[in-house]
PDB file of C-alpha atoms in Angstrom:
ATOM      1  CA  UNK A   1      29.542 -18.151  -9.326  1.00  0.00           C
ATOM      2  CA  UNK A   2      25.754 -17.834  -9.592  1.00  0.00           C
ATOM      3  CA  UNK A   3      25.011 -19.980  -6.586  1.00  0.00           C
ATOM      4  CA  UNK A   4      24.088 -18.110  -3.344  1.00  0.00           C
ATOM      5  CA  UNK A   5      24.073 -21.043  -0.956  1.00  0.00           C
ATOM      6  CA  UNK A   6      26.203 -21.656   2.195  1.00  0.00           C
ATOM      7  CA  UNK A   7      28.703 -24.071   0.501  1.00  0.00           C
ATOM      8  CA  UNK A   8      29.567 -22.377  -2.946  1.00  0.00           C
ATOM      9  CA  UNK A   9      30.248 -18.878  -0.701  1.00  0.00           C
ATOM     10  CA  UNK A  10      32.369 -20.699   1.705  1.00  0.00           C
ATOM     11  CA  UNK A  11      34.556 -21.972  -1.486  1.00  0.00           C
ATOM     12  CA  UNK A  12      34.783 -18.594  -3.137  1.00  0.00           C
ATOM     13  CA  UNK A  13      35.875 -16.774   0.041  1.00  0.00           C
ATOM     14  CA  UNK A  14      38.151 -19.754   0.840  1.00  0.00           C
ATOM     15  CA  UNK A  15      39.970 -18.940  -2.452  1.00  0.00           C
ATOM     16  CA  UNK A  16      40.964 -15.547  -0.976  1.00  0.00           C
ATOM     17  CA  UNK A  17      44.565 -15.695   0.895  1.00  0.00           C
ATOM     18  CA  UNK A  18      43.443 -12.803   2.801  1.00  0.00           C
ATOM     19  CA  UNK A  19      40.150 -14.533   4.024  1.00  0.00           C
ATOM     20  CA  UNK A  20      41.017 -18.109   4.427  1.00  0.00           C
ATOM     21  CA  UNK A  21      42.621 -17.876   8.026  1.00  0.00           C
ATOM     22  CA  UNK A  22      38.965 -16.338   8.978  1.00  0.00           C
ATOM     23  CA  UNK A  23      37.076 -19.452   7.916  1.00  0.00           C
ATOM     24  CA  UNK A  24      36.529 -22.588  10.060  1.00  0.00           C
ATOM     25  CA  UNK A  25      37.615 -25.826   7.827  1.00  0.00           C
ATOM     26  CA  UNK A  26      34.224 -27.129   5.945  1.00  0.00           C
ATOM     27  CA  UNK A  27      33.546 -30.141   3.727  1.00  0.00           C
ATOM     28  CA  UNK A  28      30.655 -31.471   1.946  1.00  0.00           C
ATOM     29  CA  UNK A  29      28.810 -33.937   4.171  1.00  0.00           C
ATOM     30  CA  UNK A  30      30.167 -37.370   3.690  1.00  0.00           C
ATOM     31  CA  UNK A  31      30.893 -40.378   5.801  1.00  0.00           C
ATOM     32  CA  UNK A  32      34.713 -40.011   5.379  1.00  0.00           C
ATOM     33  CA  UNK A  33      34.676 -35.849   5.681  1.00  0.00           C
ATOM     34  CA  UNK A  34      32.592 -36.472   9.042  1.00  0.00           C
ATOM     35  CA  UNK A  35      34.878 -38.997  10.654  1.00  0.00           C
ATOM     36  CA  UNK A  36      38.009 -36.934   9.469  1.00  0.00           C
ATOM     37  CA  UNK A  37      36.849 -33.506  10.963  1.00  0.00           C
ATOM     38  CA  UNK A  38      35.453 -35.373  14.235  1.00  0.00           C
ATOM     39  CA  UNK A  39      38.711 -37.091  14.611  1.00  0.00           C
ATOM     40  CA  UNK A  40      40.782 -33.866  14.309  1.00  0.00           C
ATOM     41  CA  UNK A  41      38.479 -31.390  15.868  1.00  0.00           C
ATOM     42  CA  UNK A  42      36.330 -33.413  18.459  1.00  0.00           C
ATOM     43  CA  UNK A  43      33.494 -31.144  17.596  1.00  0.00           C
ATOM     44  CA  UNK A  44      31.582 -30.429  14.269  1.00  0.00           C
ATOM     45  CA  UNK A  45      28.633 -28.626  12.976  1.00  0.00           C
ATOM     46  CA  UNK A  46      26.486 -30.166  10.624  1.00  0.00           C
ATOM     47  CA  UNK A  47      24.450 -27.128   8.501  1.00  0.00           C
ATOM     48  CA  UNK A  48      22.225 -27.912   5.209  1.00  0.00           C
ATOM     49  CA  UNK A  49      23.817 -25.997   2.419  1.00  0.00           C
ATOM     50  CA  UNK A  50      20.470 -24.081   1.668  1.00  0.00           C
ATOM     51  CA  UNK A  51      19.393 -23.642   5.354  1.00  0.00           C
ATOM     52  CA  UNK A  52      18.032 -20.615   7.123  1.00  0.00           C
ATOM     53  CA  UNK A  53      17.536 -19.172  10.514  1.00  0.00           C
ATOM     54  CA  UNK A  54      19.405 -21.948  12.132  1.00  0.00           C
ATOM     55  CA  UNK A  55      16.965 -24.912  10.922  1.00  0.00           C
ATOM     56  CA  UNK A  56      18.585 -28.432  10.584  1.00  0.00           C
ATOM     57  CA  UNK A  57      21.864 -27.551  12.139  1.00  0.00           C
ATOM     58  CA  UNK A  58      23.146 -30.299  14.054  1.00  0.00           C
ATOM     59  CA  UNK A  59      26.263 -30.059  16.612  1.00  0.00           C
ATOM     60  CA  UNK A  60      28.164 -33.601  17.080  1.00  0.00           C
ATOM     61  CA  UNK A  61      31.070 -33.875  19.851  1.00  0.00           C
ATOM     62  CA  UNK A  62      33.044 -36.918  20.447  1.00  0.00           C
ATOM     63  CA  UNK A  63      33.128 -37.597  24.388  1.00  0.00           C
ATOM     64  CA  UNK A  64      35.747 -40.659  23.937  1.00  0.00           C
ATOM     65  CA  UNK A  65      35.282 -44.241  24.282  1.00  0.00           C
ATOM     66  CA  UNK A  66      33.417 -44.198  21.022  1.00  0.00           C
ATOM     67  CA  UNK A  67      30.594 -42.450  22.482  1.00  0.00           C
ATOM     68  CA  UNK A  68      29.048 -39.128  20.459  1.00  0.00           C
ATOM     69  CA  UNK A  69      27.021 -36.415  21.622  1.00  0.00           C
ATOM     70  CA  UNK A  70      24.289 -35.012  19.331  1.00  0.00           C
ATOM     71  CA  UNK A  71      22.801 -31.790  19.809  1.00  0.00           C
ATOM     72  CA  UNK A  72      19.894 -30.441  17.683  1.00  0.00           C
ATOM     73  CA  UNK A  73      17.764 -27.700  18.875  1.00  0.00           C
ATOM     74  CA  UNK A  74      17.897 -27.724  22.744  1.00  0.00           C
ATOM     75  CA  UNK A  75      17.876 -31.619  22.620  1.00  0.00           C
ATOM     76  CA  UNK A  76      20.896 -33.751  23.082  1.00  0.00           C
ATOM     77  CA  UNK A  77      21.346 -37.645  22.737  1.00  0.00           C
ATOM     78  CA  UNK A  78      24.449 -39.570  23.418  1.00  0.00           C
ATOM     79  CA  UNK A  79      25.199 -42.921  20.855  1.00  0.00           C
ATOM     80  CA  UNK A  80      27.921 -45.410  21.478  1.00  0.00           C
ATOM     81  CA  UNK A  81      29.492 -46.730  18.323  1.00  0.00           C
ATOM     82  CA  UNK A  82      30.550 -45.158  14.948  1.00  0.00           C
ATOM     83  CA  UNK A  83      28.493 -47.010  12.607  1.00  0.00           C
ATOM     84  CA  UNK A  84      25.310 -46.340  15.007  1.00  0.00           C
ATOM     85  CA  UNK A  85      26.299 -42.876  15.284  1.00  0.00           C
ATOM     86  CA  UNK A  86      26.517 -42.197  11.632  1.00  0.00           C
ATOM     87  CA  UNK A  87      23.290 -44.036  10.982  1.00  0.00           C
ATOM     88  CA  UNK A  88      21.604 -42.006  13.105  1.00  0.00           C
ATOM     89  CA  UNK A  89      22.535 -38.699  11.861  1.00  0.00           C
ATOM     90  CA  UNK A  90      22.223 -39.856   8.313  1.00  0.00           C
ATOM     91  CA  UNK A  91      18.600 -40.831   9.353  1.00  0.00           C
ATOM     92  CA  UNK A  92      17.925 -37.078  10.720  1.00  0.00           C
ATOM     93  CA  UNK A  93      19.428 -35.380   7.784  1.00  0.00           C
ATOM     94  CA  UNK A  94      17.903 -37.713   4.857  1.00  0.00           C
ATOM     95  CA  UNK A  95      18.676 -36.584   1.592  1.00  0.00           C
ATOM     96  CA  UNK A  96      19.190 -32.895   2.303  1.00  0.00           C
ATOM     97  CA  UNK A  97      22.689 -31.691   1.109  1.00  0.00           C
ATOM     98  CA  UNK A  98      24.587 -30.935   4.047  1.00  0.00           C
ATOM     99  CA  UNK A  99      28.347 -29.665   5.031  1.00  0.00           C
ATOM    100  CA  UNK A 100      30.373 -30.160   7.799  1.00  0.00           C
ATOM    101  CA  UNK A 101      32.360 -27.430   9.629  1.00  0.00           C
ATOM    102  CA  UNK A 102      34.724 -27.356  12.418  1.00  0.00           C
ATOM    103  CA  UNK A 103      32.905 -26.155  15.356  1.00  0.00           C
ATOM    104  CA  UNK A 104      34.315 -22.976  16.906  1.00  0.00           C
ATOM    105  CA  UNK A 105      34.373 -22.639  20.890  1.00  0.00           C
ATOM    106  CA  UNK A 106      32.895 -19.231  20.620  1.00  0.00           C
ATOM    107  CA  UNK A 107      32.914 -16.721  23.406  1.00  0.00           C
ATOM    108  CA  UNK A 108      30.132 -17.062  25.936  1.00  0.00           C
ATOM    109  CA  UNK A 109      28.058 -14.769  28.153  1.00  0.00           C
ATOM    110  CA  UNK A 110      26.887 -16.399  31.098  1.00  0.00           C
ATOM    111  CA  UNK A 111      28.153 -19.722  29.458  1.00  0.00           C
ATOM    112  CA  UNK A 112      25.937 -19.244  26.305  1.00  0.00           C
ATOM    113  CA  UNK A 113      27.677 -18.945  23.059  1.00  0.00           C
ATOM    114  CA  UNK A 114      27.258 -15.504  21.204  1.00  0.00           C
ATOM    115  CA  UNK A 115      28.212 -14.206  17.690  1.00  0.00           C
ATOM    116  CA  UNK A 116      27.752 -10.932  16.087  1.00  0.00           C
ATOM    117  CA  UNK A 117      25.761  -9.811  12.832  1.00  0.00           C
ATOM    118  CA  UNK A 118      27.275  -7.294  11.105  1.00  0.00           C
ATOM    119  CA  UNK A 119      25.465  -5.655   8.337  1.00  0.00           C
ATOM    120  CA  UNK A 120      27.868  -4.260   5.555  1.00  0.00           C
ATOM    121  CA  UNK A 121      26.389  -1.915   2.758  1.00  0.00           C
ATOM    122  CA  UNK A 122      27.245   0.390  -0.341  1.00  0.00           C
ATOM    123  CA  UNK A 123      25.110   2.947  -1.681  1.00  0.00           C
ATOM    124  CA  UNK A 124      24.236   2.394  -5.263  1.00  0.00           C
ATOM    125  CA  UNK A 125      27.107   3.655  -7.634  1.00  0.00           C
ATOM    126  CA  UNK A 126      29.087   3.495  -4.746  1.00  0.00           C
ATOM    127  CA  UNK A 127      32.440   1.212  -4.418  1.00  0.00           C
ATOM    128  CA  UNK A 128      32.749   2.199  -0.493  1.00  0.00           C
ATOM    129  CA  UNK A 129      31.552  -0.373   1.881  1.00  0.00           C
ATOM    130  CA  UNK A 130      30.225   0.921   5.320  1.00  0.00           C
ATOM    131  CA  UNK A 131      29.393  -1.230   8.311  1.00  0.00           C
ATOM    132  CA  UNK A 132      25.850   0.494   9.058  1.00  0.00           C
ATOM    133  CA  UNK A 133      24.737  -1.964  11.900  1.00  0.00           C
ATOM    134  CA  UNK A 134      26.058  -4.514  14.320  1.00  0.00           C
ATOM    135  CA  UNK A 135      24.416  -6.705  16.919  1.00  0.00           C
ATOM    136  CA  UNK A 136      25.456  -9.372  19.235  1.00  0.00           C
ATOM    137  CA  UNK A 137      23.256 -12.685  19.125  1.00  0.00           C
ATOM    138  CA  UNK A 138      23.243 -14.512  22.351  1.00  0.00           C
ATOM    139  CA  UNK A 139      22.093 -18.324  22.418  1.00  0.00           C
ATOM    140  CA  UNK A 140      19.311 -18.982  24.095  1.00  0.00           C
ATOM    141  CA  UNK A 141      19.431 -21.580  27.239  1.00  0.00           C
ATOM    142  CA  UNK A 142      20.203 -25.201  26.140  1.00  0.00           C
ATOM    143  CA  UNK A 143      20.874 -24.321  22.465  1.00  0.00           C
ATOM    144  CA  UNK A 144      24.407 -23.751  20.594  1.00  0.00           C
ATOM    145  CA  UNK A 145      22.914 -21.706  17.508  1.00  0.00           C
ATOM    146  CA  UNK A 146      22.824 -18.127  18.098  1.00  0.00           C
ATOM    147  CA  UNK A 147      19.915 -17.704  15.908  1.00  0.00           C
ATOM    148  CA  UNK A 148      17.452 -15.379  18.299  1.00  0.00           C
ATOM    149  CA  UNK A 149      14.029 -16.606  16.994  1.00  0.00           C
ATOM    150  CA  UNK A 150      14.959 -20.173  17.209  1.00  0.00           C
ATOM    151  CA  UNK A 151      17.099 -20.596  20.083  1.00  0.00           C
ATOM    152  CA  UNK A 152      14.881 -17.855  21.870  1.00  0.00           C
ATOM    153  CA  UNK A 153      18.037 -16.084  22.695  1.00  0.00           C
ATOM    154  CA  UNK A 154      18.757 -12.408  23.391  1.00  0.00           C
ATOM    155  CA  UNK A 155      20.127  -9.254  21.386  1.00  0.00           C
ATOM    156  CA  UNK A 156      22.460  -6.886  22.607  1.00  0.00           C
ATOM    157  CA  UNK A 157      24.569  -4.290  21.602  1.00  0.00           C
ATOM    158  CA  UNK A 158      28.255  -5.515  20.852  1.00  0.00           C
ATOM    159  CA  UNK A 159      29.832  -3.056  23.543  1.00  0.00           C
ATOM    160  CA  UNK A 160      27.449  -4.323  26.071  1.00  0.00           C
ATOM    161  CA  UNK A 161      28.109  -7.642  25.003  1.00  0.00           C
ATOM    162  CA  UNK A 162      31.974  -7.679  25.084  1.00  0.00           C
ATOM    163  CA  UNK A 163      31.718  -6.072  28.471  1.00  0.00           C
ATOM    164  CA  UNK A 164      29.497  -8.961  29.838  1.00  0.00           C
ATOM    165  CA  UNK A 165      31.361 -11.612  27.947  1.00  0.00           C
ATOM    166  CA  UNK A 166      34.197 -14.159  28.686  1.00  0.00           C
ATOM    167  CA  UNK A 167      36.186 -11.585  26.772  1.00  0.00           C
ATOM    168  CA  UNK A 168      35.973  -9.018  29.137  1.00  0.00           C
ATOM    169  CA  UNK A 169      39.401  -8.860  29.687  1.00  0.00           C
ATOM    170  CA  UNK A 170      40.358  -8.076  25.938  1.00  0.00           C
ATOM    171  CA  UNK A 171      40.509  -4.696  24.403  1.00  0.00           C
ATOM    172  CA  UNK A 172      36.909  -4.092  23.141  1.00  0.00           C
ATOM    173  CA  UNK A 173      38.075  -1.576  20.583  1.00  0.00           C
ATOM    174  CA  UNK A 174      40.910  -3.783  19.107  1.00  0.00           C
ATOM    175  CA  UNK A 175      38.249  -6.798  18.835  1.00  0.00           C
ATOM    176  CA  UNK A 176      35.561  -4.436  17.209  1.00  0.00           C
ATOM    177  CA  UNK A 177      38.567  -3.252  14.749  1.00  0.00           C
ATOM    178  CA  UNK A 178      39.418  -6.767  13.688  1.00  0.00           C
ATOM    179  CA  UNK A 179      35.889  -7.643  13.095  1.00  0.00           C
ATOM    180  CA  UNK A 180      35.045  -4.805  11.232  1.00  0.00           C
ATOM    181  CA  UNK A 181      37.734  -5.320   8.831  1.00  0.00           C
ATOM    182  CA  UNK A 182      36.974  -8.933   8.037  1.00  0.00           C
ATOM    183  CA  UNK A 183      33.358  -8.086   7.603  1.00  0.00           C
ATOM    184  CA  UNK A 184      34.504  -5.099   4.879  1.00  0.00           C
ATOM    185  CA  UNK A 185      36.843  -7.860   3.394  1.00  0.00           C
ATOM    186  CA  UNK A 186      34.237 -10.229   3.008  1.00  0.00           C
ATOM    187  CA  UNK A 187      31.787  -8.031   1.328  1.00  0.00           C
ATOM    188  CA  UNK A 188      34.557  -6.665  -0.966  1.00  0.00           C
ATOM    189  CA  UNK A 189      35.407 -10.316  -2.108  1.00  0.00           C
ATOM    190  CA  UNK A 190      31.769 -11.284  -2.496  1.00  0.00           C
ATOM    191  CA  UNK A 191      31.415  -8.245  -4.903  1.00  0.00           C
ATOM    192  CA  UNK A 192      33.589  -9.904  -7.330  1.00  0.00           C
ATOM    193  CA  UNK A 193      30.826 -12.776  -7.587  1.00  0.00           C
ATOM    194  CA  UNK A 194      27.645 -10.922  -7.009  1.00  0.00           C
ATOM    195  CA  UNK A 195      28.831  -7.238  -8.664  1.00  0.00           C
ATOM    196  CA  UNK A 196      25.383  -5.780  -8.229  1.00  0.00           C
ATOM    197  CA  UNK A 197      24.568  -6.776  -4.352  1.00  0.00           C
ATOM    198  CA  UNK A 198      24.722  -4.016  -1.836  1.00  0.00           C
ATOM    199  CA  UNK A 199      23.877  -5.500   1.117  1.00  0.00           C
ATOM    200  CA  UNK A 200      25.268  -8.539   3.557  1.00  0.00           C
ATOM    201  CA  UNK A 201      24.701  -9.450   7.086  1.00  0.00           C
ATOM    202  CA  UNK A 202      27.901 -11.175   7.803  1.00  0.00           C
ATOM    203  CA  UNK A 203      27.601 -13.640  11.036  1.00  0.00           C
ATOM    204  CA  UNK A 204      31.259 -13.063  12.635  1.00  0.00           C
ATOM    205  CA  UNK A 205      32.120 -15.125  15.941  1.00  0.00           C
ATOM    206  CA  UNK A 206      35.342 -14.589  18.679  1.00  0.00           C
ATOM    207  CA  UNK A 207      36.563 -17.647  19.977  1.00  0.00           C
ATOM    208  CA  UNK A 208      37.376 -17.696  23.609  1.00  0.00           C
ATOM    209  CA  UNK A 209      40.977 -16.288  22.642  1.00  0.00           C
ATOM    210  CA  UNK A 210      39.387 -13.333  20.606  1.00  0.00           C
ATOM    211  CA  UNK A 211      40.477 -14.517  17.274  1.00  0.00           C
ATOM    212  CA  UNK A 212      37.764 -13.727  14.573  1.00  0.00           C
ATOM    213  CA  UNK A 213      35.820 -16.022  12.492  1.00  0.00           C
ATOM    214  CA  UNK A 214      33.530 -15.948   9.425  1.00  0.00           C
ATOM    215  CA  UNK A 215      30.620 -18.195  10.586  1.00  0.00           C
ATOM    216  CA  UNK A 216      28.642 -17.365   7.521  1.00  0.00           C
ATOM    217  CA  UNK A 217      27.607 -14.523   5.120  1.00  0.00           C
ATOM    218  CA  UNK A 218      23.920 -13.857   4.383  1.00  0.00           C
ATOM    219  CA  UNK A 219      22.685 -11.972   1.178  1.00  0.00           C
ATOM    220  CA  UNK A 220      19.321 -11.058   2.559  1.00  0.00           C
ATOM    221  CA  UNK A 221      19.809 -10.132   6.390  1.00  0.00           C
ATOM    222  CA  UNK A 222      16.881  -9.707   8.616  1.00  0.00           C
ATOM    223  CA  UNK A 223      16.544  -6.278  10.151  1.00  0.00           C
ATOM    224  CA  UNK A 224      14.329  -7.815  12.785  1.00  0.00           C
ATOM    225  CA  UNK A 225      17.741  -8.168  15.016  1.00  0.00           C
ATOM    226  CA  UNK A 226      18.126  -4.318  15.066  1.00  0.00           C
ATOM    227  CA  UNK A 227      14.111  -3.683  15.603  1.00  0.00           C
ATOM    228  CA  UNK A 228      14.759  -5.962  18.657  1.00  0.00           C
ATOM    229  CA  UNK A 229      17.567  -3.932  19.953  1.00  0.00           C
ATOM    230  CA  UNK A 230      15.335  -0.974  19.738  1.00  0.00           C
ATOM    231  CA  UNK A 231      17.701   0.958  17.840  1.00  0.00           C
ATOM    232  CA  UNK A 232      16.067   3.279  15.359  1.00  0.00           C
ATOM    233  CA  UNK A 233      19.205   4.634  14.059  1.00  0.00           C
ATOM    234  CA  UNK A 234      20.653   1.416  12.883  1.00  0.00           C
ATOM    235  CA  UNK A 235      17.079   0.242  11.378  1.00  0.00           C
ATOM    236  CA  UNK A 236      17.191   3.868   9.856  1.00  0.00           C
ATOM    237  CA  UNK A 237      20.438   3.341   7.957  1.00  0.00           C
ATOM    238  CA  UNK A 238      19.821   0.071   6.942  1.00  0.00           C
ATOM    239  CA  UNK A 239      16.898   1.393   4.954  1.00  0.00           C
ATOM    240  CA  UNK A 240      18.607   4.135   3.819  1.00  0.00           C
ATOM    241  CA  UNK A 241      21.342   2.178   2.268  1.00  0.00           C
ATOM    242  CA  UNK A 242      19.048  -0.276   0.571  1.00  0.00           C
ATOM    243  CA  UNK A 243      17.291   2.463  -1.240  1.00  0.00           C
ATOM    244  CA  UNK A 244      20.392   3.822  -2.420  1.00  0.00           C
ATOM    245  CA  UNK A 245      20.339   7.065  -0.357  1.00  0.00           C
TER     246      UNK A 245
END
């Protein structure tokens, strides 16, 4: 696999029997795929295949009675009728290549969804992957994307986030152990396709029942998340691994 876009990486991860259960169902955007997933899940996410930083991401929810809510950035619009709804979406995405994904009902903090950025790295000439940094990204008010810059959301240490979240009755230790396991499995799988790559940023979410989901994987994750946390140890560790030390 040469392409590093979201769609090709999703397909590659999906072919792994051990990772497939952690991936929300995703299809290339088409009229039939759109209505198929809407009919089955009621809520979907549209993502540009080559998008970055949450740009261009759209959430569509079925409200019943042929009404649909389109949520883009912090703006919402309700449209009645399947034909008008699809026409509006097509006009919005134009000729950009998109994929459509089942919307996972993420756990929340003060009713705002959050997920985690997990940095997984290996040293030069090493086969051993390590989680070197992790942070929780909380969506800003009125947004559904957790990208910190785009939604003006918050960054939290993961332990603190879980304590404040709708999952506070779950075992934090067990949740984080599950997240770590899935992040490491993802990195090992991606190494098959990208043997020389040594750093990944995994966006991993927990749904309202505590189940782990791989939202997406990033080849060149920003360190700014961890600088915003003010955690110099995490920043130093990421940089040290990138330099091969």
